Tab-separated table of C-alpha atoms in Angstrom:
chain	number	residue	atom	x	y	z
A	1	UNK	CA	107.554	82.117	160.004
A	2	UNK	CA	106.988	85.069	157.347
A	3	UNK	CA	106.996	88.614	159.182
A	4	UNK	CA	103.371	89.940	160.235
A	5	UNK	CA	102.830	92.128	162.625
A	6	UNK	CA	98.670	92.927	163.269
A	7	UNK	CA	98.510	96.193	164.968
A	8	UNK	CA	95.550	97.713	167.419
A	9	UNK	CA	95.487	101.298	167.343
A	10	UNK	CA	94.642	103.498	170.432
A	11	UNK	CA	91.476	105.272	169.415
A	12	UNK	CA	89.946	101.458	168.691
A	13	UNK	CA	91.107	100.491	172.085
A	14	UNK	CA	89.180	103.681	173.200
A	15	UNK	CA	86.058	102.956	171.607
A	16	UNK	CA	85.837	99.460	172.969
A	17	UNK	CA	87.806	98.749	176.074
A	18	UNK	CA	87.709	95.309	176.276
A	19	UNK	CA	88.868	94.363	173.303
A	20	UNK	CA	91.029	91.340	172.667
A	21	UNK	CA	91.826	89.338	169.480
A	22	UNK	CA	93.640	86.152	168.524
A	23	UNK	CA	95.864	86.376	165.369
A	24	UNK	CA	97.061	83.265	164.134
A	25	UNK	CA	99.515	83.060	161.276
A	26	UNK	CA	99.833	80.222	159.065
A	27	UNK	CA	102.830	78.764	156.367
A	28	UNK	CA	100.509	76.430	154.825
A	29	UNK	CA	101.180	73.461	153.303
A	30	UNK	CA	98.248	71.334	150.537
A	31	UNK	CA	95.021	70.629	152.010
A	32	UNK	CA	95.387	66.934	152.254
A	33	UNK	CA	91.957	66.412	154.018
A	34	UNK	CA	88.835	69.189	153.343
A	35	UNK	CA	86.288	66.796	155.034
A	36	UNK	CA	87.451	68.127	158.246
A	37	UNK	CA	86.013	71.461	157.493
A	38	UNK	CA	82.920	70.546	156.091
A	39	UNK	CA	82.262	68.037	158.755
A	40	UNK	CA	83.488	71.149	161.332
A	41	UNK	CA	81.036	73.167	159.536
A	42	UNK	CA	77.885	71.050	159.896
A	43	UNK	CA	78.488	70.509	163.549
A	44	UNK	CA	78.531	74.174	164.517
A	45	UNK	CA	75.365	74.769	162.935
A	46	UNK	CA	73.908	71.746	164.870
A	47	UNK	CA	75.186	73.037	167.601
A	48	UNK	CA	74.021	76.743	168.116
A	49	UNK	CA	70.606	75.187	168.009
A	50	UNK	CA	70.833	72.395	170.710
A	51	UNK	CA	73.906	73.401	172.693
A	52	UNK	CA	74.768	77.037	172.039
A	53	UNK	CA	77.533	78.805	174.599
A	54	UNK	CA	75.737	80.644	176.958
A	55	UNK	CA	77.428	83.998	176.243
A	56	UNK	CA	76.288	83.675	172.801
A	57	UNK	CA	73.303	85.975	172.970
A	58	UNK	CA	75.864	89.089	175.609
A	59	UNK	CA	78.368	88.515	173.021
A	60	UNK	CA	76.504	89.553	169.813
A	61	UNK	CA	74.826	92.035	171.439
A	62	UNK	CA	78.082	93.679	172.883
A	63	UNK	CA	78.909	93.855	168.847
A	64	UNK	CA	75.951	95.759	168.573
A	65	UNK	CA	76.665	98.582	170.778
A	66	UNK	CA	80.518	98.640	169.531
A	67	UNK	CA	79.025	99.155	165.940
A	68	UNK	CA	76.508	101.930	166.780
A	69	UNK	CA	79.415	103.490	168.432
A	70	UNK	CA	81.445	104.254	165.519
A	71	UNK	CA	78.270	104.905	163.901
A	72	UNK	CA	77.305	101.901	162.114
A	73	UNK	CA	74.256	100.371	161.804
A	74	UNK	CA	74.089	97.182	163.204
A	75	UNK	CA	70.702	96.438	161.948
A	76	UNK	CA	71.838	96.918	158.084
A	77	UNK	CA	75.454	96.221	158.721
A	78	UNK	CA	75.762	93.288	160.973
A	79	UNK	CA	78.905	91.787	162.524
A	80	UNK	CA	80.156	89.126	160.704
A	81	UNK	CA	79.107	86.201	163.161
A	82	UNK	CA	75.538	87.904	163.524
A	83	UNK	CA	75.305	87.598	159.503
A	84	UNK	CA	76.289	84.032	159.863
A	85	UNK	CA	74.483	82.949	162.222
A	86	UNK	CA	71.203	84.466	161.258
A	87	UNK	CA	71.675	82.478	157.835
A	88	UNK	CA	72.341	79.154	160.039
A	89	UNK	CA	68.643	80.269	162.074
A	90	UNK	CA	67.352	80.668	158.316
A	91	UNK	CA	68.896	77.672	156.277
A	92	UNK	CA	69.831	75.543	159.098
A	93	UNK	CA	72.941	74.990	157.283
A	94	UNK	CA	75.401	77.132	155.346
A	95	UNK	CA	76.744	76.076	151.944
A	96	UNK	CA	80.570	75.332	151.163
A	97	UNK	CA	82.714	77.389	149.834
A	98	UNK	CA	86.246	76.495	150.443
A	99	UNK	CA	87.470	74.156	152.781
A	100	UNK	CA	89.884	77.049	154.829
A	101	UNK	CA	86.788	79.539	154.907
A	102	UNK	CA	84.038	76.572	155.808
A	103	UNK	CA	86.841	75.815	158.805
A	104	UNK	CA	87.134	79.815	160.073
A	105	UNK	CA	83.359	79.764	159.546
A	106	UNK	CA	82.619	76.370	161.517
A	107	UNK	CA	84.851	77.893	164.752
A	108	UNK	CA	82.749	80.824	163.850
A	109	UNK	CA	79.350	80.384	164.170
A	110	UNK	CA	80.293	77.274	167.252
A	111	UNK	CA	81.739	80.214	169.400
A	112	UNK	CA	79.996	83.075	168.579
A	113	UNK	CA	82.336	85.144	167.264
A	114	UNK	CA	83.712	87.135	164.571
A	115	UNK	CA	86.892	85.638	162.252
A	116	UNK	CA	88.856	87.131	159.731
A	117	UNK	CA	90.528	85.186	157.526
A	118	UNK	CA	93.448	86.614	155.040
A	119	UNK	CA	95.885	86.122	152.477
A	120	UNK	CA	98.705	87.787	154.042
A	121	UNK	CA	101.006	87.674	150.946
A	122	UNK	CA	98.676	90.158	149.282
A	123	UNK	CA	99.166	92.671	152.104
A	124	UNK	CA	101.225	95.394	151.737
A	125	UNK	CA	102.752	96.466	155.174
A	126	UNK	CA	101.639	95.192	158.662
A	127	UNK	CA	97.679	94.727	158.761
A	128	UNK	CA	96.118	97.717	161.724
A	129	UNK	CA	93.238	98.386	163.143
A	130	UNK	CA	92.280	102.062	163.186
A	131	UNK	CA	89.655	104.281	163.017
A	132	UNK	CA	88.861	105.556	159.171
A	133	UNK	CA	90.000	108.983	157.857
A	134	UNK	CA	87.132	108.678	155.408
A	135	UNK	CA	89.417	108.835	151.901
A	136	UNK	CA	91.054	105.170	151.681
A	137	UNK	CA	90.279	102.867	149.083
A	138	UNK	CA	88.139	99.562	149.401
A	139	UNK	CA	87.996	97.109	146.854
A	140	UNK	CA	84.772	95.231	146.400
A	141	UNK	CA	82.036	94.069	144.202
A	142	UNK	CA	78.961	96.037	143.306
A	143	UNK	CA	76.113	94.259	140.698
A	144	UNK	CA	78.719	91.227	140.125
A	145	UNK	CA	81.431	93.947	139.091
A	146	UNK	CA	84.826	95.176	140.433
A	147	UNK	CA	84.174	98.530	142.373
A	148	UNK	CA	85.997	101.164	145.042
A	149	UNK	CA	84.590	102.560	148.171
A	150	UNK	CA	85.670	104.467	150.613
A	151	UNK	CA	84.656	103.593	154.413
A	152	UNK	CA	83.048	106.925	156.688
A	153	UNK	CA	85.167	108.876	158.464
A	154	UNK	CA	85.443	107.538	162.136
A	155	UNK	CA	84.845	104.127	161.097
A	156	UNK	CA	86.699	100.804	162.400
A	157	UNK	CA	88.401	99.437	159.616
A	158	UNK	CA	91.458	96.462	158.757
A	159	UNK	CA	93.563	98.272	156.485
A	160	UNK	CA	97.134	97.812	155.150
A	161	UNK	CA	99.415	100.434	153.252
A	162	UNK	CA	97.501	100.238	150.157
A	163	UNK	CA	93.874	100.498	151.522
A	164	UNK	CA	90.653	98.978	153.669
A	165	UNK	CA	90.875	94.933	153.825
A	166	UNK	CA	87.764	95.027	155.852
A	167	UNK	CA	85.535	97.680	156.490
A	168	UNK	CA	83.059	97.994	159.790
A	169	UNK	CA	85.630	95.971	161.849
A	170	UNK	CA	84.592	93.024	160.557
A	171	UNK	CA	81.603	93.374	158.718
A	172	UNK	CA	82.984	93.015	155.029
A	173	UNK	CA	86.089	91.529	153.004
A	174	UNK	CA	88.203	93.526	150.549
A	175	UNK	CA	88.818	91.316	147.411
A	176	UNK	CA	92.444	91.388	147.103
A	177	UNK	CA	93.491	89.887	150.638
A	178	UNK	CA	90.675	87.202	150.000
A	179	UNK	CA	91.789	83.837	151.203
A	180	UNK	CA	91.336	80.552	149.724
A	181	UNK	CA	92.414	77.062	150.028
A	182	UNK	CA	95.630	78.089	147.534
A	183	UNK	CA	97.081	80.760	149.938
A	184	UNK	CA	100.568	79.817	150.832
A	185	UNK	CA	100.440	82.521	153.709
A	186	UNK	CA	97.487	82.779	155.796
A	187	UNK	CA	96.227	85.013	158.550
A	188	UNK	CA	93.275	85.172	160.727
A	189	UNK	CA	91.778	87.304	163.351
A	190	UNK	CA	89.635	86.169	166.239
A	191	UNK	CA	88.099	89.194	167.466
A	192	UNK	CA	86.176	89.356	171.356
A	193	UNK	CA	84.583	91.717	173.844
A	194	UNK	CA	84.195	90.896	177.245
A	195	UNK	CA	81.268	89.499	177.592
A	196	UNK	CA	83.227	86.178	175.784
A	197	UNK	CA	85.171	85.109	178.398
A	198	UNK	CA	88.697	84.586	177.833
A	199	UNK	CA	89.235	80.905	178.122
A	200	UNK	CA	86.175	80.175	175.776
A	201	UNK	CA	88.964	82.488	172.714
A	202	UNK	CA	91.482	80.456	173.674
A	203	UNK	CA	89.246	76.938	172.999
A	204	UNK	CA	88.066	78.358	169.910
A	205	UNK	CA	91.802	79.331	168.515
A	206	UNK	CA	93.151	75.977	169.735
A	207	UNK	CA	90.176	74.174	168.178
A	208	UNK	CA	90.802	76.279	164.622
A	209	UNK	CA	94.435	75.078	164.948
A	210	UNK	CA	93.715	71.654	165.617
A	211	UNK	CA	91.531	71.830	162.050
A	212	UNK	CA	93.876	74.044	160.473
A	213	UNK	CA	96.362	71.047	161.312
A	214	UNK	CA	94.163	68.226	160.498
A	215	UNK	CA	93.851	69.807	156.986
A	216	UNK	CA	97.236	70.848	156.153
A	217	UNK	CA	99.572	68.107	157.888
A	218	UNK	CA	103.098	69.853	158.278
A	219	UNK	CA	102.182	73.617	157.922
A	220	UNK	CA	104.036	75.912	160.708
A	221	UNK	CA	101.488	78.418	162.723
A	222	UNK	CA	101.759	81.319	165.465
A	223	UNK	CA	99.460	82.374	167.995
A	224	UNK	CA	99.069	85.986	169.223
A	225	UNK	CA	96.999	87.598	171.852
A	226	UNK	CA	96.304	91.003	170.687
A	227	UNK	CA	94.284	93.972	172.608
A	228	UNK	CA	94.618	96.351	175.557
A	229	UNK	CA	97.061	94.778	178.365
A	230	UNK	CA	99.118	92.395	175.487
A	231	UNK	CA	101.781	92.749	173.030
């Protein structure tokens, strides 16, 4: 397995207590069988509307609070599984768009709760979670184009030696750790509070395994519990 090492800093662990996290690293092999995603992805967003987990509605709202802490605003800037699963209330369905990001997404919106997923060749040092100085660099888009931005001072941000991966915990992508079906090695973050209990992020990183497996027969992966109380 390559060498990865997510770290939570202190002052994040601060701002939210609770927090715990799956990483899951990933030597991937072809994707042999992308129906598995897409059929993955259709199910969750059956699901939240006949059979939704009943923590569903704590969960995001914990998100919420976290956000306005570090002085986001949730409202505008959403949590990643919020913004999904508002377009699932809106659609009823969400488009594909690769069959690794349909999968993160399916386990996603199903579990209500946020997932990062990465291309951890094109990090640069360890990925950690810390709160923003205010002067890093973020690499986006802006009208269709290639842009920089940095995140606010105090902000929770995914960053690496070179920069911001994601800014507002989990709220938006950098483009060059993007990950795609080509990655050769991939990492994702499954990110709780406590009002998700602890079992139901274990099921949902043992069902994005089985899927990741299904897809990719023969790749080698590691699971991680990250947050206050693990190493």
């Amino acid at each position: 397995m390559f060498s990865f090492s997510p770290v939570v800093e202190l002052t994040v662990l601060a701002l939210a207590p609770g927090f715990r996290a799956i990483s899951i690293l990933v030597e991937a092999t072809d994707v042999q069988r992308p129906q598995v995603a897409r059929t993955a992805l259709d199910d969750a967003c059956r699901a939240i509307a006949t059979e939704d987990v009943p923590y569903a509605e704590a969960h995001i709202a914990a998100w919420r609070e976290v956000f306005k802490a570090f002085g986001a605003k949730p409202a505008r800037t959403p949590s990643s599984v919020e913004a999904l699963r508002k377009r699932v209330a809106r659609d009823g369905a969400l488009p594909s768009i690769d069959p690794i990001v349909d999968l993160y997404n399916a386990i996603s919106i199903k579990y209500a709760l946020p997932i990062g997923g990465e291309n951890a060749a094109a990090y640069v040092g360890d990925a950690r979670l810390v709160r923003a100085e205010g002067s890093e660099r973020f690499d986006t888009l802006k009208a269709g184009e290639p842009c920089e931005e940095s995140p606010e001072p105090g902000e929770v941000v995914w960053r690496d030696d070179l920069g911001v991966t994601c800014r507002r915990w989990n709220w938006r992508q950098g483009m060059r750790t993007r990950l795609d079906a080509s990655a050769q090695q991939m990492w994702f973050i499954l990110e709780s509070l406590p009002e998700m209990p602890l079992d139901a992020l274990h099921h949902a990183s043992d069902e994005l395994i089985a899927g990741l497996e299904a897809m990719m027969p023969g790749c080698r992966i590691d699971k991680q519990l990250l947050g206050a109380g693990f190493s």
